[in-house]
Coordinates of C-alpha atoms in Angstrom, one line a residue:
M1 CA 0.0 0.0 0.0
K2 CA 1.0 3.6 -0.5
T3 CA 1.6 5.2 3.0
I4 CA -0.1 8.5 3.8
Q5 CA 2.4 11.4 3.8
G6 CA 0.1 14.2 4.8
I7 CA -3.5 15.4 5.1
Y8 CA -4.4 19.0 4.2
G9 CA -7.6 20.9 4.8
A10 CA -9.1 23.6 2.7
P11 CA -8.2 27.2 3.4
R12 CA -10.7 30.0 3.3
G13 CA -12.4 30.6 -0.1
H14 CA -12.1 33.5 -2.5
W15 CA -13.8 34.5 -5.7
V16 CA -12.3 34.1 -9.2
G17 CA -14.0 36.8 -11.3
N18 CA -17.6 37.0 -10.3
G19 CA -18.6 33.4 -11.3
F20 CA -16.4 31.0 -9.3
P21 CA -16.3 30.9 -5.5
V22 CA -13.1 28.9 -5.0
R23 CA -11.2 27.1 -2.4
S24 CA -7.6 26.1 -3.4
L25 CA -7.4 22.6 -2.0
F26 CA -3.7 22.4 -2.9
T27 CA -1.1 24.7 -4.4
Y28 CA 2.6 24.2 -5.2
E29 CA 3.4 27.4 -3.2
R30 CA 1.7 26.1 -0.1
M31 CA 2.7 22.4 -0.2
G32 CA 5.9 22.5 -2.2
A33 CA 6.2 21.7 -5.9
Q34 CA 8.5 18.7 -5.3
H35 CA 5.7 17.0 -3.3
L36 CA 3.0 17.5 -5.9
S37 CA 4.8 17.1 -9.2
P38 CA 3.6 16.9 -11.9
F39 CA 0.5 18.6 -10.4
L40 CA 0.5 22.3 -9.4
L41 CA -2.8 23.4 -8.1
L42 CA -6.4 22.3 -7.6
D43 CA -9.3 24.8 -7.1
H44 CA -12.7 23.6 -6.0
A45 CA -15.4 26.0 -7.2
G46 CA -18.7 25.8 -5.3
P47 CA -21.1 24.2 -4.7
H48 CA -22.9 27.5 -5.1
T49 CA -26.4 28.3 -6.3
F50 CA -26.7 31.3 -8.6
R51 CA -29.8 33.2 -9.3
P52 CA -31.0 33.7 -12.9
A53 CA -29.2 36.7 -14.6
V54 CA -28.9 38.4 -17.9
K55 CA -25.2 38.9 -18.2
P56 CA -23.0 35.7 -17.8
R57 CA -20.8 35.6 -14.8
G58 CA -17.3 34.3 -15.0
V59 CA -13.7 35.4 -15.4
G60 CA -12.6 37.5 -18.4
Q61 CA -9.6 37.4 -20.7
H62 CA -6.3 36.3 -19.0
P63 CA -3.1 34.5 -20.0
H64 CA -1.4 31.3 -19.2
R65 CA 2.0 29.7 -20.1
G66 CA 3.9 26.6 -19.3
F67 CA 1.2 24.1 -18.1
E68 CA -2.3 22.7 -18.7
T69 CA -5.6 23.4 -17.0
V70 CA -8.2 20.6 -16.5
T71 CA -11.8 21.5 -15.6
L72 CA -14.2 18.9 -14.4
V73 CA -17.8 19.9 -14.1
Y74 CA -20.0 18.4 -11.5
A75 CA -23.0 20.8 -11.8
G76 CA -23.8 23.8 -14.0
E77 CA -22.4 24.8 -17.4
V78 CA -19.4 26.9 -18.5
E79 CA -18.3 28.2 -21.9
H80 CA -14.6 28.5 -22.8
R81 CA -13.0 30.6 -25.6
D82 CA -9.2 31.1 -26.3
S83 CA -6.8 32.8 -28.6
A84 CA -5.8 29.5 -30.3
G85 CA -9.4 29.1 -31.6
G86 CA -10.4 26.5 -29.0
G87 CA -13.7 26.7 -27.2
G88 CA -17.0 25.1 -26.4
R89 CA -19.5 24.5 -23.7
I90 CA -19.1 21.8 -21.0
A91 CA -21.8 20.6 -18.6
E92 CA -22.3 18.1 -15.9
G93 CA -19.9 15.1 -16.4
D94 CA -17.8 16.9 -19.1
V95 CA -14.2 17.9 -18.9
Q96 CA -12.1 20.5 -20.7
W97 CA -8.4 20.1 -21.0
M98 CA -6.5 23.2 -22.2
T99 CA -2.8 23.2 -23.0
A100 CA -1.4 26.7 -22.4
G101 CA 2.0 25.6 -23.6
A102 CA 3.8 28.5 -25.3
G103 CA 1.1 30.9 -24.3
I104 CA -2.6 31.4 -24.6
L105 CA -5.3 33.9 -23.7
H106 CA -8.7 32.6 -22.6
E107 CA -11.9 33.3 -20.8
E108 CA -14.5 31.2 -18.9
F109 CA -18.1 32.2 -18.3
H110 CA -21.3 30.5 -17.2
S111 CA -23.1 29.4 -20.4
R112 CA -25.9 31.6 -21.5
D113 CA -28.5 28.9 -20.8
F114 CA -27.2 28.4 -17.3
T115 CA -27.1 32.2 -16.7
A116 CA -30.7 32.5 -17.7
R117 CA -32.1 29.7 -15.6
G118 CA -29.6 29.9 -12.7
G119 CA -28.9 26.9 -10.5
R120 CA -26.2 24.9 -8.8
L121 CA -22.6 25.2 -10.0
E122 CA -19.8 22.9 -8.8
M123 CA -16.5 22.1 -10.6
V124 CA -12.8 21.7 -10.0
Q125 CA -9.9 23.0 -12.0
L126 CA -6.5 21.2 -11.9
W127 CA -3.2 22.6 -13.1
V128 CA -0.8 20.1 -14.6
N129 CA 2.8 21.0 -15.1
L130 CA 4.7 20.5 -18.4
P131 CA 8.3 19.5 -18.5
A132 CA 10.7 22.0 -20.0
R133 CA 10.8 20.3 -23.4
F134 CA 7.1 20.8 -23.8
K135 CA 6.6 24.2 -22.3
G136 CA 6.8 25.7 -25.8
A137 CA 4.2 23.3 -27.2
P138 CA 1.4 24.9 -29.3
P139 CA -1.7 25.8 -27.3
A140 CA -4.5 23.3 -27.7
Y141 CA -8.0 22.5 -26.4
Q142 CA -9.6 19.1 -25.7
A143 CA -13.4 18.9 -25.0
L144 CA -13.9 15.6 -23.3
L145 CA -17.7 14.9 -23.1
K146 CA -19.3 12.7 -20.6
T147 CA -20.1 10.1 -23.3
D148 CA -16.4 9.9 -24.2
I149 CA -15.2 9.1 -20.6
P150 CA -15.1 5.4 -19.6
S151 CA -17.1 4.6 -16.5
V152 CA -15.8 1.5 -14.8
P153 CA -17.9 -0.3 -12.0
L154 CA -16.0 -1.2 -8.9
D155 CA -16.2 -4.7 -7.5
D156 CA -19.2 -5.6 -5.2
D157 CA -21.2 -2.6 -6.4
A158 CA -19.0 -0.3 -4.3
G159 CA -19.1 2.6 -6.7
V160 CA -17.6 3.7 -10.1
V161 CA -14.4 5.1 -11.6
R162 CA -14.6 7.5 -14.5
V163 CA -11.3 7.5 -16.3
V164 CA -10.6 11.0 -17.6
A165 CA -6.9 10.4 -18.2
G166 CA -4.5 7.5 -17.9
D167 CA -5.4 3.8 -17.5
Y168 CA -7.6 2.1 -14.9
L169 CA -7.5 -1.8 -15.3
G170 CA -7.2 -1.6 -19.0
H171 CA -9.7 1.2 -19.5
R172 CA -8.0 4.3 -21.0
G173 CA -9.2 7.8 -20.6
P174 CA -9.7 10.1 -23.6
A175 CA -7.3 12.9 -22.6
R176 CA -4.0 13.2 -24.4
T177 CA -1.2 14.0 -21.9
F178 CA 2.4 14.9 -22.2
T179 CA 3.6 12.8 -19.3
P180 CA 2.1 9.7 -17.7
I181 CA -0.7 10.8 -15.4
N182 CA -4.0 9.4 -14.1
V183 CA -7.1 11.5 -13.4
W184 CA -9.9 9.4 -12.1
D185 CA -13.3 10.7 -11.0
L186 CA -14.2 8.2 -8.2
R187 CA -17.5 7.7 -6.5
L188 CA -18.0 5.3 -3.6
L189 CA -21.4 4.4 -2.2
A190 CA -22.1 4.3 1.5
G191 CA -20.3 1.2 2.9
G192 CA -18.5 0.7 -0.4
K193 CA -14.9 -0.8 -0.2
A194 CA -12.3 -0.7 -3.0
V195 CA -8.7 -1.6 -3.5
V196 CA -7.5 1.0 -6.1
P197 CA -4.3 0.2 -8.0
V198 CA -1.9 3.1 -8.4
P199 CA 1.5 3.0 -10.2
D200 CA 4.5 2.5 -8.0
G201 CA 6.7 5.6 -8.1
H202 CA 3.9 8.0 -9.0
T203 CA 3.0 11.0 -7.0
C204 CA -0.4 10.2 -5.6
L205 CA -3.1 12.6 -4.3
L206 CA -6.6 11.7 -3.1
V207 CA -9.0 14.7 -3.1
V208 CA -12.0 14.1 -0.9
L209 CA -14.6 16.5 -2.2
E210 CA -17.6 15.1 -0.4
G211 CA -18.3 12.4 2.2
T212 CA -16.1 10.5 4.7
V213 CA -13.5 7.9 3.7
L214 CA -11.5 5.4 5.7
I215 CA -8.0 5.1 4.1
N216 CA -5.8 2.0 4.4
G217 CA -8.0 0.8 7.3
D218 CA -6.8 3.3 9.9
T219 CA -7.2 6.9 8.8
V220 CA -10.5 8.8 8.5
V221 CA -10.6 11.7 6.1
R222 CA -13.6 14.1 5.6
G223 CA -14.7 16.3 2.7
E224 CA -12.7 19.2 1.5
S225 CA -9.4 17.5 2.2
V226 CA -6.4 16.4 0.2
V227 CA -4.4 13.3 1.1
S228 CA -0.8 12.9 -0.2
F229 CA 1.0 9.5 -0.3
E230 CA 4.5 8.3 -0.4
R231 CA 5.5 7.3 -3.9
H232 CA 6.5 3.8 -3.0
G233 CA 3.5 1.3 -3.1
S234 CA 1.0 0.3 -5.7
E235 CA -2.5 0.4 -4.2
L236 CA -4.9 2.3 -1.9
H237 CA -7.6 0.7 0.3
L238 CA -10.7 2.9 0.5
E239 CA -13.9 2.5 2.4
A240 CA -16.8 5.1 2.4
N241 CA -18.7 5.7 5.6
N242 CA -21.3 7.6 3.4
H243 CA -21.6 8.5 -0.2
A244 CA -18.2 9.9 -1.2
K245 CA -17.1 12.0 -4.2
L246 CA -13.3 11.7 -4.8
L247 CA -10.7 12.7 -7.3
L248 CA -7.6 10.4 -7.5
L249 CA -4.6 12.0 -9.2
S250 CA -1.3 10.2 -9.9
G251 CA 1.6 11.1 -12.1
E252 CA 5.2 10.5 -13.0
P253 CA 7.2 13.3 -11.2
I254 CA 8.9 15.9 -13.3
D255 CA 12.4 16.4 -11.7
E256 CA 12.9 20.0 -12.8
P257 CA 12.8 23.4 -11.0
V258 CA 9.4 25.1 -10.8
V259 CA 9.2 28.9 -10.9
G260 CA 5.8 30.4 -11.0
H261 CA 4.2 33.8 -10.9
G262 CA 0.5 34.1 -11.3
P263 CA -0.7 32.6 -14.6
F264 CA 2.8 31.5 -15.7
V265 CA 4.8 28.4 -14.5
M266 CA 8.2 28.0 -15.9
N267 CA 11.7 26.7 -14.9
S268 CA 13.5 30.0 -14.2
V269 CA 13.0 33.6 -13.2
E270 CA 14.3 34.6 -16.6
E271 CA 11.6 32.6 -18.3
I272 CA 8.9 34.2 -16.2
Q273 CA 10.2 37.6 -17.1
R274 CA 10.2 36.6 -20.8
A275 CA 6.6 35.4 -20.5
F276 CA 5.4 38.7 -19.1
T277 CA 7.3 40.6 -21.9
E278 CA 5.8 38.4 -24.6
F279 CA 2.3 38.6 -23.2
Q280 CA 2.6 42.4 -23.2
D281 CA 4.0 42.3 -26.7
G282 CA 1.0 40.4 -28.0
T283 CA 2.9 37.1 -28.7
F284 CA 0.0 35.1 -27.0
G285 CA -2.3 36.2 -29.8
V286 CA -5.7 37.9 -29.4
L287 CA -9.1 36.8 -28.3
S288 CA -11.5 37.8 -31.1
D289 CA -14.8 39.4 -30.4

């Protein structure tokens, strides 16, 4: 089994734009990039109920460089648009996977339909680092619809695993990734037990979004917590005391310096300075009206 390394609770929340009430469940600044690699950050937006409105809420045009953003929608709808021509609407069960790479401008707003009717919004956004050799990759966008994502039942009707990225017992997720990673949307029913295989040597993080889970038979973890594990070991033992919504992340560590500032994550201060200069010079392109 992978041994628990640490358990982290959620800090106080903040708003991103006017559409996403967020708690940053983990960040590389707070926990140390070497412990999270290849992952950088995970924001949990909501759950929050919005009243009907006329003007879509969200976050306007902003840049990124050097990593990827992965947004999983649990409730509500968002629309994405970027300077590389990518975009689309994702709803409950869908995922958008954006490669910022060499540099991109994008915006995210509630969809017009969701804005008009209002309702419950909940999603997470994960930042995945890129190794130095891929930080200059062309920007790209993957829309991974619910129907594209394999849903694998757990033994004894304990729950289900949706394979967004990587491989779970031979079921491959649709996301194209630059390094070996697994992103699994995991649901356990009350009383459900599961032995989950995770690659030996991978960084492994279990995000408990909802419910209470007994881990490895001796540690109880409640919602809005992140559990990090030692890299040695190849499985986790999970048991849900009640219905549990989890996100299991594992990935091959990237053994490189991490230097970040706001929306840019690179390998050196000089690269960060260059990113700001090129953003201001218009190298990242434009977001057309």
